[in-house]
XYZ file of C-alpha atoms in Angstrom:
463
model
C 59.096 -69.198 -45.028
C 57.998 -71.250 -42.072
C 54.343 -72.124 -42.480
C 53.420 -70.455 -39.140
C 50.784 -67.844 -38.256
C 53.306 -65.001 -38.252
C 52.846 -63.113 -41.468
C 56.483 -62.378 -42.336
C 60.059 -63.040 -41.201
C 61.439 -61.432 -38.050
C 62.902 -58.641 -40.107
C 62.464 -57.215 -43.587
C 65.697 -58.088 -45.377
C 66.837 -56.345 -48.560
C 65.634 -57.790 -51.835
C 68.812 -59.718 -52.505
C 67.659 -63.186 -53.500
C 69.349 -65.001 -56.359
C 68.097 -63.723 -59.670
C 68.991 -63.720 -63.312
C 69.567 -60.321 -64.823
C 68.426 -60.623 -68.423
C 65.125 -59.242 -69.702
C 62.195 -61.477 -68.789
C 59.630 -59.912 -71.063
C 60.076 -62.607 -73.727
C 59.339 -66.185 -72.764
C 61.551 -68.836 -74.369
C 59.783 -71.672 -76.184
C 59.124 -74.717 -74.019
C 58.008 -78.270 -74.653
C 54.960 -79.804 -73.017
C 56.948 -82.118 -70.746
C 59.018 -79.377 -69.083
C 56.586 -78.796 -66.213
C 56.591 -82.461 -65.199
C 60.377 -82.598 -65.445
C 60.710 -79.492 -63.242
C 58.596 -81.193 -60.599
C 60.689 -84.359 -60.773
C 63.899 -82.339 -60.404
C 62.444 -80.555 -57.406
C 61.495 -83.795 -55.672
C 64.993 -85.152 -56.324
C 66.420 -82.059 -54.612
C 64.464 -82.794 -51.453
C 61.308 -80.728 -51.848
C 58.208 -82.522 -50.612
C 56.071 -81.022 -53.361
C 56.404 -78.711 -56.369
C 53.581 -76.788 -58.024
C 53.235 -74.180 -60.761
C 50.898 -71.219 -61.033
C 50.450 -68.100 -63.136
C 51.577 -64.653 -62.016
C 48.139 -63.209 -61.285
C 47.329 -62.777 -57.581
C 44.757 -60.031 -58.022
C 41.982 -61.977 -56.278
C 43.949 -61.774 -53.009
C 44.663 -58.048 -53.206
C 41.510 -56.745 -51.511
C 41.846 -59.093 -48.538
C 45.509 -58.245 -48.079
C 44.982 -54.499 -47.986
C 41.929 -54.903 -45.780
C 44.170 -56.784 -43.329
C 46.693 -53.945 -43.475
C 43.918 -51.363 -43.103
C 42.837 -52.901 -39.799
C 46.408 -52.614 -38.460
C 46.611 -56.374 -38.025
C 50.240 -56.187 -39.210
C 51.279 -54.494 -35.963
C 54.678 -52.808 -36.187
C 55.671 -54.635 -39.379
C 55.724 -51.496 -41.516
C 57.672 -53.237 -44.268
C 54.430 -55.024 -45.110
C 53.018 -51.664 -46.143
C 56.066 -50.229 -47.889
C 56.034 -52.476 -50.941
C 52.388 -51.824 -51.781
C 51.032 -53.917 -54.630
C 54.348 -55.651 -55.327
C 53.088 -58.474 -53.119
C 49.961 -59.040 -55.165
C 51.377 -58.194 -58.605
C 54.528 -60.252 -59.231
C 55.325 -58.349 -62.429
C 55.858 -55.183 -60.396
C 58.392 -56.969 -58.238
C 60.085 -58.843 -61.058
C 59.146 -57.588 -64.554
C 58.503 -60.303 -67.094
C 57.331 -62.917 -64.607
C 54.888 -65.283 -66.288
C 54.883 -68.362 -64.083
C 55.733 -69.074 -60.459
C 57.180 -72.362 -59.261
C 56.128 -72.972 -55.649
C 57.833 -75.549 -53.422
C 57.399 -76.880 -49.914
C 59.891 -78.628 -47.629
C 58.922 -80.475 -44.451
C 60.561 -79.434 -41.182
C 58.785 -81.343 -38.395
C 61.129 -83.653 -36.488
C 59.204 -86.534 -34.941
C 62.326 -87.438 -32.952
C 62.101 -84.198 -30.967
C 60.541 -84.118 -27.526
C 56.760 -84.028 -27.434
C 55.548 -80.495 -28.001
C 52.533 -81.195 -25.828
C 54.578 -82.445 -22.907
C 56.939 -79.505 -23.171
C 54.099 -76.994 -23.125
C 52.870 -78.576 -19.907
C 56.327 -78.349 -18.315
C 56.135 -74.692 -17.359
C 59.746 -74.578 -16.142
C 60.981 -75.552 -19.611
C 61.253 -73.117 -22.496
C 59.155 -73.858 -25.576
C 60.665 -73.090 -28.985
C 58.615 -73.269 -32.174
C 59.332 -76.552 -33.946
C 60.645 -74.819 -37.064
C 63.458 -73.202 -35.054
C 64.773 -76.334 -33.329
C 67.223 -76.973 -36.148
C 69.265 -74.745 -38.394
C 68.012 -71.632 -40.173
C 66.074 -72.694 -43.242
C 66.900 -69.680 -45.425
C 70.279 -70.837 -46.736
C 69.275 -74.440 -47.303
C 66.025 -73.619 -49.073
C 67.694 -70.900 -51.157
C 70.457 -73.292 -52.193
C 67.964 -75.929 -53.329
C 65.930 -73.369 -55.275
C 69.133 -72.172 -56.909
C 70.002 -75.752 -57.866
C 66.544 -76.248 -59.345
C 66.860 -73.026 -61.341
C 70.279 -74.041 -62.650
C 68.885 -77.379 -63.797
C 66.098 -75.608 -65.678
C 68.621 -73.191 -67.204
C 70.633 -76.151 -68.504
C 67.546 -77.351 -70.345
C 65.954 -74.098 -71.504
C 67.855 -71.403 -73.342
C 66.835 -67.906 -72.271
C 65.423 -69.019 -68.931
C 65.381 -66.221 -66.351
C 64.285 -66.403 -62.726
C 64.384 -65.016 -59.233
C 64.347 -67.211 -56.138
C 62.615 -66.230 -52.900
C 62.927 -67.706 -49.425
C 60.989 -65.371 -47.183
C 62.993 -62.237 -47.904
C 60.923 -60.147 -50.298
C 57.318 -58.952 -50.680
C 55.850 -62.251 -51.866
C 52.414 -63.669 -50.992
C 53.726 -67.174 -50.433
C 50.563 -68.809 -49.148
C 48.213 -67.617 -51.905
C 50.884 -68.658 -54.419
C 51.124 -72.112 -52.834
C 47.343 -72.460 -52.819
C 47.100 -71.480 -56.493
C 49.922 -73.908 -57.318
C 48.034 -76.796 -55.731
C 50.250 -77.275 -52.671
C 47.381 -77.046 -50.204
C 44.471 -74.939 -49.025
C 44.615 -71.905 -46.748
C 43.286 -72.957 -43.361
C 41.358 -70.907 -40.841
C 44.667 -70.275 -39.055
C 45.976 -68.674 -42.308
C 48.457 -71.514 -42.920
C 48.788 -73.696 -45.987
C 47.491 -77.167 -45.145
C 47.873 -80.253 -47.314
C 45.343 -83.016 -46.536
C 48.041 -85.684 -46.831
C 50.885 -83.777 -45.163
C 49.501 -81.283 -42.658
C 51.125 -77.865 -42.312
C 54.629 -78.352 -40.885
C 56.635 -77.164 -43.896
C 58.549 -74.229 -45.351
C 57.598 -72.480 -48.588
C 59.779 -71.082 -51.361
C 59.275 -69.691 -54.871
C 60.904 -69.221 -58.251
C 59.524 -66.326 -60.292
C 60.230 -67.244 -63.925
C 59.821 -65.909 -67.446
C 58.529 -69.287 -68.627
C 54.922 -69.651 -69.766
C 54.433 -72.944 -67.951
C 51.057 -74.695 -67.672
C 49.497 -73.852 -64.308
C 48.398 -76.543 -61.885
C 44.827 -76.714 -60.637
C 44.461 -74.550 -57.507
C 43.660 -76.381 -54.291
C 40.124 -76.175 -52.985
C 39.726 -73.018 -50.936
C 37.497 -74.843 -48.438
C 39.302 -77.453 -46.378
C 38.522 -76.873 -42.705
C 34.789 -77.427 -42.819
C 33.077 -76.633 -39.491
C 36.259 -77.252 -37.450
C 37.280 -74.316 -35.247
C 40.008 -76.017 -33.202
C 42.678 -73.438 -34.031
C 40.394 -70.497 -33.222
C 39.280 -72.080 -29.970
C 42.740 -73.064 -28.737
C 44.799 -69.999 -29.715
C 46.171 -68.818 -26.331
C 45.694 -65.131 -27.121
C 42.697 -65.427 -29.473
C 44.801 -63.961 -32.274
C 42.804 -65.721 -35.013
C 40.018 -63.184 -35.225
C 38.213 -64.585 -38.265
C 38.504 -67.247 -40.933
C 42.062 -66.938 -42.346
C 42.599 -63.672 -40.456
C 45.312 -63.370 -37.796
C 45.749 -60.220 -35.731
C 49.539 -60.230 -35.481
C 49.416 -57.870 -32.513
C 48.014 -60.732 -30.423
C 49.929 -63.587 -32.043
C 52.622 -65.109 -29.810
C 54.858 -65.713 -32.826
C 54.736 -62.007 -33.580
C 55.164 -60.964 -29.951
C 58.198 -63.169 -29.328
C 59.896 -62.877 -32.728
C 58.778 -59.861 -34.737
C 57.918 -57.397 -31.999
C 60.781 -55.466 -30.432
C 58.907 -53.483 -27.785
C 57.165 -54.024 -24.475
C 54.812 -56.996 -24.599
C 51.329 -55.856 -23.482
C 50.760 -56.914 -19.883
C 47.374 -58.451 -20.618
C 49.057 -60.880 -23.035
C 52.158 -61.806 -21.036
C 50.535 -64.439 -18.835
C 48.944 -66.035 -21.896
C 52.359 -66.593 -23.470
C 53.089 -69.311 -20.932
C 56.517 -70.870 -21.495
C 56.707 -70.032 -25.203
C 60.028 -68.214 -25.572
C 60.282 -68.235 -29.372
C 57.229 -68.612 -31.544
C 54.058 -70.621 -31.054
C 52.709 -73.788 -32.681
C 49.353 -74.142 -30.934
C 47.175 -73.754 -34.018
C 49.211 -76.446 -35.771
C 49.389 -78.827 -32.826
C 45.627 -78.815 -32.471
C 44.877 -79.087 -36.213
C 43.338 -82.481 -37.121
C 45.088 -82.436 -40.497
C 48.447 -82.724 -38.764
C 47.785 -86.347 -37.901
C 49.170 -86.818 -41.423
C 52.364 -84.907 -40.652
C 55.387 -86.003 -42.666
C 58.727 -86.296 -40.872
C 61.470 -84.064 -42.240
C 64.131 -85.756 -44.331
C 66.482 -82.822 -43.833
C 68.908 -83.478 -41.003
C 69.587 -79.730 -40.745
C 66.053 -79.243 -39.434
C 66.420 -81.837 -36.696
C 66.641 -80.770 -33.094
C 70.243 -81.878 -32.581
C 71.666 -80.282 -35.731
C 72.532 -76.846 -34.336
C 76.309 -77.153 -34.463
C 76.339 -79.066 -37.731
C 77.350 -77.796 -41.187
C 74.954 -78.184 -44.084
C 76.362 -81.166 -45.961
C 74.933 -83.685 -48.397
C 75.697 -87.343 -47.679
C 73.830 -90.627 -47.705
C 74.373 -91.432 -44.034
C 71.489 -92.406 -41.809
C 70.657 -90.496 -38.647
C 72.362 -91.964 -35.575
C 69.452 -90.781 -33.452
C 66.931 -93.049 -35.176
C 66.715 -96.670 -34.075
C 67.561 -99.511 -36.418
C 63.867 -100.321 -36.793
C 63.026 -96.749 -37.808
C 65.161 -95.928 -40.825
C 65.083 -92.536 -42.483
C 64.902 -92.676 -46.259
C 68.196 -92.031 -48.028
C 67.522 -88.902 -50.053
C 71.004 -87.544 -50.635
C 70.357 -84.839 -48.046
C 71.035 -86.798 -44.858
C 74.022 -86.155 -42.632
C 75.402 -87.691 -39.486
C 73.960 -86.133 -36.353
C 76.091 -84.164 -33.961
C 75.146 -83.110 -30.496
C 73.384 -79.747 -30.534
C 71.615 -77.560 -27.998
C 68.589 -79.823 -27.490
C 66.356 -76.762 -27.451
C 63.353 -79.002 -26.902
C 64.667 -80.001 -23.464
C 66.104 -76.828 -21.906
C 64.898 -75.367 -18.627
C 64.060 -71.673 -18.480
C 66.608 -71.219 -15.706
C 69.455 -72.759 -17.699
C 68.630 -70.588 -20.721
C 68.403 -67.496 -18.506
C 71.952 -68.101 -17.294
C 73.326 -67.810 -20.840
C 75.534 -64.782 -21.339
C 75.362 -62.859 -24.598
C 78.483 -64.725 -25.722
C 76.732 -68.019 -24.922
C 73.674 -66.897 -26.869
C 75.711 -66.070 -29.960
C 77.814 -69.220 -29.805
C 75.153 -71.765 -28.917
C 72.659 -70.416 -31.449
C 75.063 -70.005 -34.340
C 73.180 -71.065 -37.465
C 69.818 -70.884 -35.687
C 66.981 -68.563 -36.743
C 66.624 -67.594 -33.070
C 69.876 -65.649 -33.222
C 68.184 -62.998 -35.347
C 66.094 -61.602 -32.500
C 69.172 -60.681 -30.474
C 70.140 -61.262 -26.860
C 68.017 -58.511 -25.303
C 64.785 -59.741 -26.906
C 65.723 -63.299 -25.972
C 66.024 -62.236 -22.326
C 62.758 -60.288 -22.535
C 60.974 -63.433 -23.701
C 62.613 -65.595 -21.049
C 61.679 -63.152 -18.291
C 58.023 -63.346 -19.291
C 58.032 -67.139 -19.315
C 59.850 -67.352 -15.979
C 57.185 -65.042 -14.575
C 54.596 -67.554 -15.775
C 56.056 -70.487 -13.826
C 53.418 -71.819 -11.452
C 54.624 -75.314 -10.544
C 57.673 -74.335 -8.472
C 58.062 -74.922 -4.751
C 59.207 -72.161 -2.416
C 62.915 -72.887 -2.809
C 62.693 -72.904 -6.603
C 60.664 -69.687 -6.592
C 63.436 -68.005 -4.620
C 66.030 -69.301 -7.104
C 64.032 -67.945 -10.023
C 63.570 -64.555 -8.372
C 67.285 -64.336 -7.577
C 68.225 -65.290 -11.132
C 65.909 -62.656 -12.590
C 67.255 -59.947 -10.314
C 70.842 -60.818 -11.255
C 70.253 -59.353 -14.722
C 68.317 -56.290 -13.618
C 70.054 -53.039 -14.631
C 72.390 -55.077 -16.838
C 70.875 -55.259 -20.342
C 68.411 -52.425 -20.994
C 65.261 -50.771 -19.665
C 62.986 -52.975 -21.770
C 64.360 -56.157 -20.247
C 64.239 -54.595 -16.771
C 60.526 -53.868 -17.198
C 59.784 -57.515 -17.927
C 62.084 -58.709 -15.139
C 60.218 -56.565 -12.603
C 56.885 -57.885 -13.861
C 58.096 -61.483 -13.577
C 59.598 -60.998 -10.106
C 56.344 -59.501 -8.839
C 54.353 -62.494 -10.102
C 56.716 -65.001 -8.539
C 56.790 -63.044 -5.299
C 52.992 -63.246 -5.083
C 53.258 -67.021 -5.285
C 56.105 -67.163 -2.786
C 54.342 -64.970 -0.240
C 51.143 -66.972 -0.587
C 52.908 -70.334 -0.365
C 54.826 -69.336 2.755
C 51.556 -68.908 4.634
C 51.030 -72.642 4.370
C 54.607 -73.684 5.142
C 55.221 -72.005 8.499
C 55.665 -74.096 11.633
C 53.721 -73.063 14.739
C 54.993 -73.793 18.279
C 53.982 -77.272 19.359
C 52.838 -78.280 15.865
C 54.439 -80.190 13.017
C 55.128 -78.316 9.795
C 51.964 -77.775 7.785
C 51.856 -78.665 4.118
C 49.785 -76.968 1.490
C 46.583 -78.830 0.682
C 45.294 -79.230 -2.862
C 42.468 -76.814 -2.101
C 44.783 -74.130 -0.751
C 47.176 -74.589 -3.663
C 44.287 -74.092 -6.074
C 43.340 -70.904 -4.258
C 46.914 -69.647 -4.462
C 47.260 -70.381 -8.162
C 43.946 -68.712 -8.912
C 45.540 -65.412 -7.907
C 47.426 -65.679 -11.187
C 46.144 -66.089 -14.700
C 46.267 -69.752 -15.734
C 49.095 -71.213 -17.748
C 47.750 -72.068 -21.184
C 48.461 -75.524 -22.558
C 45.483 -76.844 -24.546
C 44.717 -80.418 -25.507
C 46.806 -81.050 -28.600
C 47.137 -83.801 -31.115
C 50.746 -85.011 -31.232
C 51.882 -86.374 -34.630
C 52.977 -89.978 -34.387
C 56.428 -91.185 -35.330
C 56.394 -93.088 -38.575
C 58.305 -96.288 -39.133
């Protein structure tokens, strides 16, 4: 799954991941070198790291159910339904003895600066993991290929592959497998790679030697993620209240966004990366080698070639991994204005976001999110404010009552700005037109809650 503060995917899909069907209760004999060979195969397939752990997650059970007991899961009832299957892998897949955990980098250093985009309040901000194609199919395919390679070597090997579509505690598994520590923002963080990566697992019937778990203490006294979270959703060390998390509100949550949180969402229309952008460990961020995760890959099929990216300059070559493909022009979701996105019809939404994880939330929720962010615009002049208000009203009574509610809220906020600004732009008889002073503009903007765009660290492009 994407290593983001949201606890689960935007929906609870059926348990339909690739799996072998034979009995897993008997582990086939293995040689001592198999674990190291599995890791080498995984790296060759494009995973940034591969680790192995046992199938005992009991030490995480109390914390998980305490989190559920405090209703921090919000409306994600599927997190309750599967009970202890999340913490006891054998209940989910009988016979599981070892778990192979993998991570795959997704951050595209060629994309527009996340910091700059968050400060451009008339642009829509999309979580970095969703700028490219949906990771589920690609990650599942690579896990399947890894499993098939193991099956070729080990008679009686049985497995089940997971890519964020079943009750699996991915982060505790990754921590136990040595892929990183769990940070205060609840994400897996690797000291040499940061946190911008996806996670996947193979539950197996092999009794493989387990790797040494990563140290559970990695953040030290740093509280950057807690301090900078726009909605203060990180309520304690490694504890996220999903009900306040912008990733949850814009992706998972289908209802009316609480009014006291709407202004804090700023221009974030799909997900939120603030706790990663501010994390000091992400100065070590690794660029993705998967072209499918790059910002301009939306309309591109998943293919495996040895071509270099055409977007990268001659002096900045991407390593040839066997998973590169020639870039095609996509939607440039890191450079779209809120107004241009608002003008998309449902047909546009479905066509332009084909293959994107954003498509899963549906057109109505997309418009709900956009309405909130348009209502948070504060840098527009009077003419632009009128354009935004007109655009919002053009979709009122068109989609559904939920969208209408957020449109009305946004229009009211923009109208407050417009009415206030007009007081400083009127021309009196015998006088030249007055312009708004910095002091008066500050007074006007203080009538609204501030747009949130904290001071982030931006990962540097690597040569």
